[in-house]
mmCIF file of N, CA and C in Angstrom:
data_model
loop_
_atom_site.group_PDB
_atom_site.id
_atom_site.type_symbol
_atom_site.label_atom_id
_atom_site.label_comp_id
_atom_site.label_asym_id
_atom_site.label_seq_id
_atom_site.Cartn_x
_atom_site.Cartn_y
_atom_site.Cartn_z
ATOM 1 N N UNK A 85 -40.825 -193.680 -50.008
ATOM 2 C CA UNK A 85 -40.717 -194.539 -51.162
ATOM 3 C C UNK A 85 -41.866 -194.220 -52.114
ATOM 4 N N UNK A 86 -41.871 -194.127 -53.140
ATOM 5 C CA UNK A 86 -42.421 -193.689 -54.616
ATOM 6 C C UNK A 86 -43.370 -195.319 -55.082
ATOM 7 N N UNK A 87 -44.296 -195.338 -55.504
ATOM 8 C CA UNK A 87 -45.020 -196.594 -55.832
ATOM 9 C C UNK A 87 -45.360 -196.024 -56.740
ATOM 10 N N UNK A 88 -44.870 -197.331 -58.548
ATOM 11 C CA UNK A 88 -45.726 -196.655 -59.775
ATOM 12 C C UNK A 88 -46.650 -198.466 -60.046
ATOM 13 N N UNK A 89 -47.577 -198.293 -60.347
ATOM 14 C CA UNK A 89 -47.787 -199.264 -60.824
ATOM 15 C C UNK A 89 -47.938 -199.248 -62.506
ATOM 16 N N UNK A 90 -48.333 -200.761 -63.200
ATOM 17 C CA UNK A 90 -48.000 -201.584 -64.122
ATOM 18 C C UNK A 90 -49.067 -202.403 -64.623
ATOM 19 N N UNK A 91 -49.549 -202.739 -65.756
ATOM 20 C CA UNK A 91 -50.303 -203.894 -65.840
ATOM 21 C C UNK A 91 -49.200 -205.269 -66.537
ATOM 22 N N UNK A 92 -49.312 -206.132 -66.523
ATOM 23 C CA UNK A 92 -49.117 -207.178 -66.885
ATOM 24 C C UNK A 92 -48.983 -208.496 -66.726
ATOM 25 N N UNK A 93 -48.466 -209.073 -67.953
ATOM 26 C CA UNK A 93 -49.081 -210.779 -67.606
ATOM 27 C C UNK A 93 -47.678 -211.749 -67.297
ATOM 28 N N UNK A 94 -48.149 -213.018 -67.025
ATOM 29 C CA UNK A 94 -47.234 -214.241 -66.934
ATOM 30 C C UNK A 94 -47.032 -214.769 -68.322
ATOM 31 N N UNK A 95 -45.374 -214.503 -69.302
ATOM 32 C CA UNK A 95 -45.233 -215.263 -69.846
ATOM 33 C C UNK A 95 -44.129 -216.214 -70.186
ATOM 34 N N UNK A 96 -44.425 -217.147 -70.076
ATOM 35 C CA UNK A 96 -43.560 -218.394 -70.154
ATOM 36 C C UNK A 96 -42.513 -218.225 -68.922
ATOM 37 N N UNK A 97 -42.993 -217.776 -67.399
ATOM 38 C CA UNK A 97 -41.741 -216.858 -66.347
ATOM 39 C C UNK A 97 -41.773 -215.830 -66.039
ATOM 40 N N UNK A 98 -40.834 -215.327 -67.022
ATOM 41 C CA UNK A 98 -40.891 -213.719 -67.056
ATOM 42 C C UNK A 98 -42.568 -212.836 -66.906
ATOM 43 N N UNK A 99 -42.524 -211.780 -66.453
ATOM 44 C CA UNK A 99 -43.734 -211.279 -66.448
ATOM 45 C C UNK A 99 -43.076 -209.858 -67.914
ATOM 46 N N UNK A 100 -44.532 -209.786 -68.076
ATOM 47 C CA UNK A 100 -44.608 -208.840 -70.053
ATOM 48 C C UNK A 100 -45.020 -207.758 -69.335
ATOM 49 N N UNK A 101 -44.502 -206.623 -69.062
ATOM 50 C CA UNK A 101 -45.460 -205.325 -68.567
ATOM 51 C C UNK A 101 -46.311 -205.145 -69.957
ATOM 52 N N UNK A 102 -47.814 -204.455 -69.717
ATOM 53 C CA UNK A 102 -48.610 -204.167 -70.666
ATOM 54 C C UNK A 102 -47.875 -202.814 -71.478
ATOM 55 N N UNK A 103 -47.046 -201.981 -70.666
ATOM 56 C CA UNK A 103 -46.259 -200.492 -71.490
ATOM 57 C C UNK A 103 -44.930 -200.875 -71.823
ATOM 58 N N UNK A 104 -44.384 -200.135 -72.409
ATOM 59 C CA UNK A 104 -43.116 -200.604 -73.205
ATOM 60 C C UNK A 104 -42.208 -199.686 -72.034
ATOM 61 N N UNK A 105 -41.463 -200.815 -70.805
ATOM 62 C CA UNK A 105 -41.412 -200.103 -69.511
ATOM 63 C C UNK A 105 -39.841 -201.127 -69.230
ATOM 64 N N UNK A 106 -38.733 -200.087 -69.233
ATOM 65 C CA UNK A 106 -37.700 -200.963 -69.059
ATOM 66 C C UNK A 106 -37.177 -200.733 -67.587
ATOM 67 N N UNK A 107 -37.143 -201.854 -66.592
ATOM 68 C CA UNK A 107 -36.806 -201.929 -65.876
ATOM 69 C C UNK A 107 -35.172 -201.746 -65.482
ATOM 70 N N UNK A 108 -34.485 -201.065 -64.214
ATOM 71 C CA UNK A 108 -33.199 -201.545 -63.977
ATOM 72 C C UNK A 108 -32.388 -202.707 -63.908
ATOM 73 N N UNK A 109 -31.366 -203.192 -64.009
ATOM 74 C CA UNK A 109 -31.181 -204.512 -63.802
ATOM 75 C C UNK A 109 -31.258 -204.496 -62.148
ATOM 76 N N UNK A 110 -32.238 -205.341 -61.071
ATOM 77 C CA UNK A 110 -32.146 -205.935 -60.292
ATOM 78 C C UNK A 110 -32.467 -204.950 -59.631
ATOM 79 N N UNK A 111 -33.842 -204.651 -59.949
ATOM 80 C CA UNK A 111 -34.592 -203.333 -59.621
ATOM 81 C C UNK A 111 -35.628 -204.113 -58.324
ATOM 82 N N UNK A 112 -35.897 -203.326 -57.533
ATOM 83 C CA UNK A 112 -36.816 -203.752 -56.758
ATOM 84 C C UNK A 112 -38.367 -203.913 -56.853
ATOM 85 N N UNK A 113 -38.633 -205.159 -56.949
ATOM 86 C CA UNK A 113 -40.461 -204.811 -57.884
ATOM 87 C C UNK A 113 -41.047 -205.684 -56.684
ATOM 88 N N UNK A 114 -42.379 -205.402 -56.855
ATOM 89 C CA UNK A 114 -43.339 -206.000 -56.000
ATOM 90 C C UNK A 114 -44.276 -206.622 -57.062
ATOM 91 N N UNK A 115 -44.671 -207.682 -56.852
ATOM 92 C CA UNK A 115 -46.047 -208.044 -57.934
ATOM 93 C C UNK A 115 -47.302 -208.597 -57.132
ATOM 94 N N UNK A 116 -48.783 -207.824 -57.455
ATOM 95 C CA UNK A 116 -49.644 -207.959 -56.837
ATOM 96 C C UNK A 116 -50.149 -208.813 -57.781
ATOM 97 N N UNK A 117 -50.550 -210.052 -57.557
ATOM 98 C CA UNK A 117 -51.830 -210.890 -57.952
ATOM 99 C C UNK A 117 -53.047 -210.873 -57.304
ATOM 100 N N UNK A 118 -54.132 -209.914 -58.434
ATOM 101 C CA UNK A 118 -55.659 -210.444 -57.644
ATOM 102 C C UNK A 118 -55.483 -211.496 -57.740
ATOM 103 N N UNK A 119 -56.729 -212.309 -57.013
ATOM 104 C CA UNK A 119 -57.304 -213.301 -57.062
ATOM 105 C C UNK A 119 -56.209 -214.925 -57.513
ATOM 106 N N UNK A 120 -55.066 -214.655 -56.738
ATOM 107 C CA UNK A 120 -53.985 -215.562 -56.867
ATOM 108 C C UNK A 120 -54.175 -217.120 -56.854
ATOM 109 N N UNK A 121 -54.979 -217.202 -54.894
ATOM 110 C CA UNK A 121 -55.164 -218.721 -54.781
ATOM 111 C C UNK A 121 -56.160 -219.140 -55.792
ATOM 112 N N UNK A 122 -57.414 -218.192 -56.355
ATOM 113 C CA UNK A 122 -58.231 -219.160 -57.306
ATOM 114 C C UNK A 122 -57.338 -219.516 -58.971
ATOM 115 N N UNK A 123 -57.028 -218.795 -58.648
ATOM 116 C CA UNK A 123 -56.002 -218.856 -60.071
ATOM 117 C C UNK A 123 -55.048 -220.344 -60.281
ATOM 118 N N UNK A 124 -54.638 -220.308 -59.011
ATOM 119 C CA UNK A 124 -53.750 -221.650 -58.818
ATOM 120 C C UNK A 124 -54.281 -222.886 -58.023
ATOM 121 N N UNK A 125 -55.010 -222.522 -56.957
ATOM 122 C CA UNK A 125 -55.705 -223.786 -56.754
ATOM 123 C C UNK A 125 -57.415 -223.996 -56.959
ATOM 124 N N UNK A 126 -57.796 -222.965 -58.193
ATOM 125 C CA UNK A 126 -59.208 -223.431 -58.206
ATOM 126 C C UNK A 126 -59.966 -222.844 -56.916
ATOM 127 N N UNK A 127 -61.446 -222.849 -57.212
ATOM 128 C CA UNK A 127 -62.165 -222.541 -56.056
ATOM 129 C C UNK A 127 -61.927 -222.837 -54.682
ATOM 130 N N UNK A 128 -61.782 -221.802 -53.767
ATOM 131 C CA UNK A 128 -61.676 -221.810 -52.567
ATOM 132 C C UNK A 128 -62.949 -222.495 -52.170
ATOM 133 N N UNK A 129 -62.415 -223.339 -50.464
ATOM 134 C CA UNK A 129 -63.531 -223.692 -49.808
ATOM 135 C C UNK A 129 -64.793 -222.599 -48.937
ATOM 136 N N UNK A 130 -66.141 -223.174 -49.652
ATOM 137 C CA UNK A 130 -67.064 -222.509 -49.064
ATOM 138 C C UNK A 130 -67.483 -223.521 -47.723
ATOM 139 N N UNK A 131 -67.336 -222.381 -46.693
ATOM 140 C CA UNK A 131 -67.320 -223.328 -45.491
ATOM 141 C C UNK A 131 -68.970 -224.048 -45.288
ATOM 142 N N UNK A 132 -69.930 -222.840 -45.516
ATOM 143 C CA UNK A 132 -71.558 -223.762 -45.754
ATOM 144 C C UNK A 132 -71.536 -224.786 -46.344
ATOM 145 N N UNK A 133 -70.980 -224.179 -47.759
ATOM 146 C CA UNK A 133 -71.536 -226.038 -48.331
ATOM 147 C C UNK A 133 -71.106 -227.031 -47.762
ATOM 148 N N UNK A 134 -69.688 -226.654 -46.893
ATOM 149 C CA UNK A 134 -68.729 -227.847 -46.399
ATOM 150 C C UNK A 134 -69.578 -228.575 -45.718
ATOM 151 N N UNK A 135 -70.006 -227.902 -44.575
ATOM 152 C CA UNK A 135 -70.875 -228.063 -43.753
ATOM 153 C C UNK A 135 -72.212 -228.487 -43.536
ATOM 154 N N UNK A 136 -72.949 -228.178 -45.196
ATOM 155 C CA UNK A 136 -74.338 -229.036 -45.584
ATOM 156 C C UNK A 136 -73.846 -230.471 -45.840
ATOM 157 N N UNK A 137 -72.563 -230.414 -46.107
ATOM 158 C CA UNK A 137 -72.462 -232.256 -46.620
ATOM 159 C C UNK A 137 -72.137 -232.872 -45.400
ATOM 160 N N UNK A 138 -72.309 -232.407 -44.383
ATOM 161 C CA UNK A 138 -71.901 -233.052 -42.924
ATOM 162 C C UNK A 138 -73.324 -233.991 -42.401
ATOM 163 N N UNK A 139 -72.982 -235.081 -42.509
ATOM 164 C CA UNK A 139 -74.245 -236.261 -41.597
ATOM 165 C C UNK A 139 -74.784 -235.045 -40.876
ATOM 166 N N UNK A 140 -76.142 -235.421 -40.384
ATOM 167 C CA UNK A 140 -77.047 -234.709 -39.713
ATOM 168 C C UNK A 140 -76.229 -234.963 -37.828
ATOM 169 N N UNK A 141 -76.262 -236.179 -37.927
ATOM 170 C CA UNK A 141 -75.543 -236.572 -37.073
ATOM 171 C C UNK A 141 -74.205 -237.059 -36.213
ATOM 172 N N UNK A 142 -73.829 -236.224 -37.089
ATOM 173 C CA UNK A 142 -71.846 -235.858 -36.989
ATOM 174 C C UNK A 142 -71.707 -235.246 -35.952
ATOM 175 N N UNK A 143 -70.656 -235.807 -34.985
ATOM 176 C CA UNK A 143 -70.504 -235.292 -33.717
ATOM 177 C C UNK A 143 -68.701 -235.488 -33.636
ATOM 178 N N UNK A 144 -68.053 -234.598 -33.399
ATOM 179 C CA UNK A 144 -66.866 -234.353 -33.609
ATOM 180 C C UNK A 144 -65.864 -235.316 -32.089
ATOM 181 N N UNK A 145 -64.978 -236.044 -32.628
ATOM 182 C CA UNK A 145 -64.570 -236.778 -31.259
ATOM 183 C C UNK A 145 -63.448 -236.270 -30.916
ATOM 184 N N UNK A 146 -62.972 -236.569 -29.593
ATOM 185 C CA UNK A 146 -61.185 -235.868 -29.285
ATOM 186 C C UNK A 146 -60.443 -236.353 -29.544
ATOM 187 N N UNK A 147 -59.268 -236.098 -29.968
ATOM 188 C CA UNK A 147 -58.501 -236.873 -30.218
ATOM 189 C C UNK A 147 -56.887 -236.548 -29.077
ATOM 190 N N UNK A 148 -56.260 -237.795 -29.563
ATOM 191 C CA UNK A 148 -55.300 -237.912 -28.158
ATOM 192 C C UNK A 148 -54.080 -237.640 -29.173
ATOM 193 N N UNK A 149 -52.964 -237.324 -28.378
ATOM 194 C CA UNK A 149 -51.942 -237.075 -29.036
ATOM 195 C C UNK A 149 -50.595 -237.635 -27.882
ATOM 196 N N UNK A 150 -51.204 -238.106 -27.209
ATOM 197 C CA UNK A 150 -49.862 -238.958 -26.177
ATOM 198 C C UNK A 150 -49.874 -238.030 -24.827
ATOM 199 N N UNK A 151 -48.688 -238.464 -24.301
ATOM 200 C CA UNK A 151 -48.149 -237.513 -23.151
ATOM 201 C C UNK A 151 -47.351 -236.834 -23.655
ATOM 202 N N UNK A 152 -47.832 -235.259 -22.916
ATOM 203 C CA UNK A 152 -46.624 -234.051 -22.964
ATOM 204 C C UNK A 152 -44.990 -234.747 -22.763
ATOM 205 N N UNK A 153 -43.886 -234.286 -24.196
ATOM 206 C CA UNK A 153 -42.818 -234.613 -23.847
ATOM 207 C C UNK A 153 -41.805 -233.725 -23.624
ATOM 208 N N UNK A 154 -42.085 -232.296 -23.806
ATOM 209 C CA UNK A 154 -41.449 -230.965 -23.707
ATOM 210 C C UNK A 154 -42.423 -230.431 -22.712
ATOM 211 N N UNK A 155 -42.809 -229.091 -22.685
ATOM 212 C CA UNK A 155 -43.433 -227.938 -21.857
ATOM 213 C C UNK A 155 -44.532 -227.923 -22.108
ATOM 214 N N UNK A 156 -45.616 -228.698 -23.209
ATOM 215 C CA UNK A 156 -46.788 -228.358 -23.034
ATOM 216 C C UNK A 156 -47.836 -228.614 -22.545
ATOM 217 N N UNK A 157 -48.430 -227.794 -21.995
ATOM 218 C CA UNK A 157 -49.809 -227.398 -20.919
ATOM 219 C C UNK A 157 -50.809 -228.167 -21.500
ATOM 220 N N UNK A 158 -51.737 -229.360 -21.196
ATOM 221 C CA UNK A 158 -52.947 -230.041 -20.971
ATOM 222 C C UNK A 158 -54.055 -229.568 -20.300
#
């Protein structure tokens, strides 16, 4: 398989190739987004800082989830 790549943007849906680039109808495309999740949900979690805002004295408890009602191992 042959890979050409493309620049372009999101508009209004449709994506705009940056070259004047006519596609087949119902051509097979791939679209790479850098940096996708910051794009859409904003800064990713930094697990340090998460972790500086943790009480000094935070101690993590177990938690119960009932009795096994299918196959799983305890």
């Amino acid at each position: 398989m042959t890979v050409t790549t493309f620049s372009g943007t999101v508009e209004d849906g449709p994506v705009k190739l940056a070259a004047n680039i006519r596609m087949p109808e119902r051509a097979k495309v791939f679209v790479v987004v850098p940096d996708f999740d910051d794009q859409v949900n904003g800064k990713k979690f930094d697990l340090a800082e998460l972790v500086s805002r943790m009480p000094s004295d935070y101690r993590a408890t177990e938690e119960g989830f009932g009795e096994p009602v299918g196959k799983e191992e305890w």
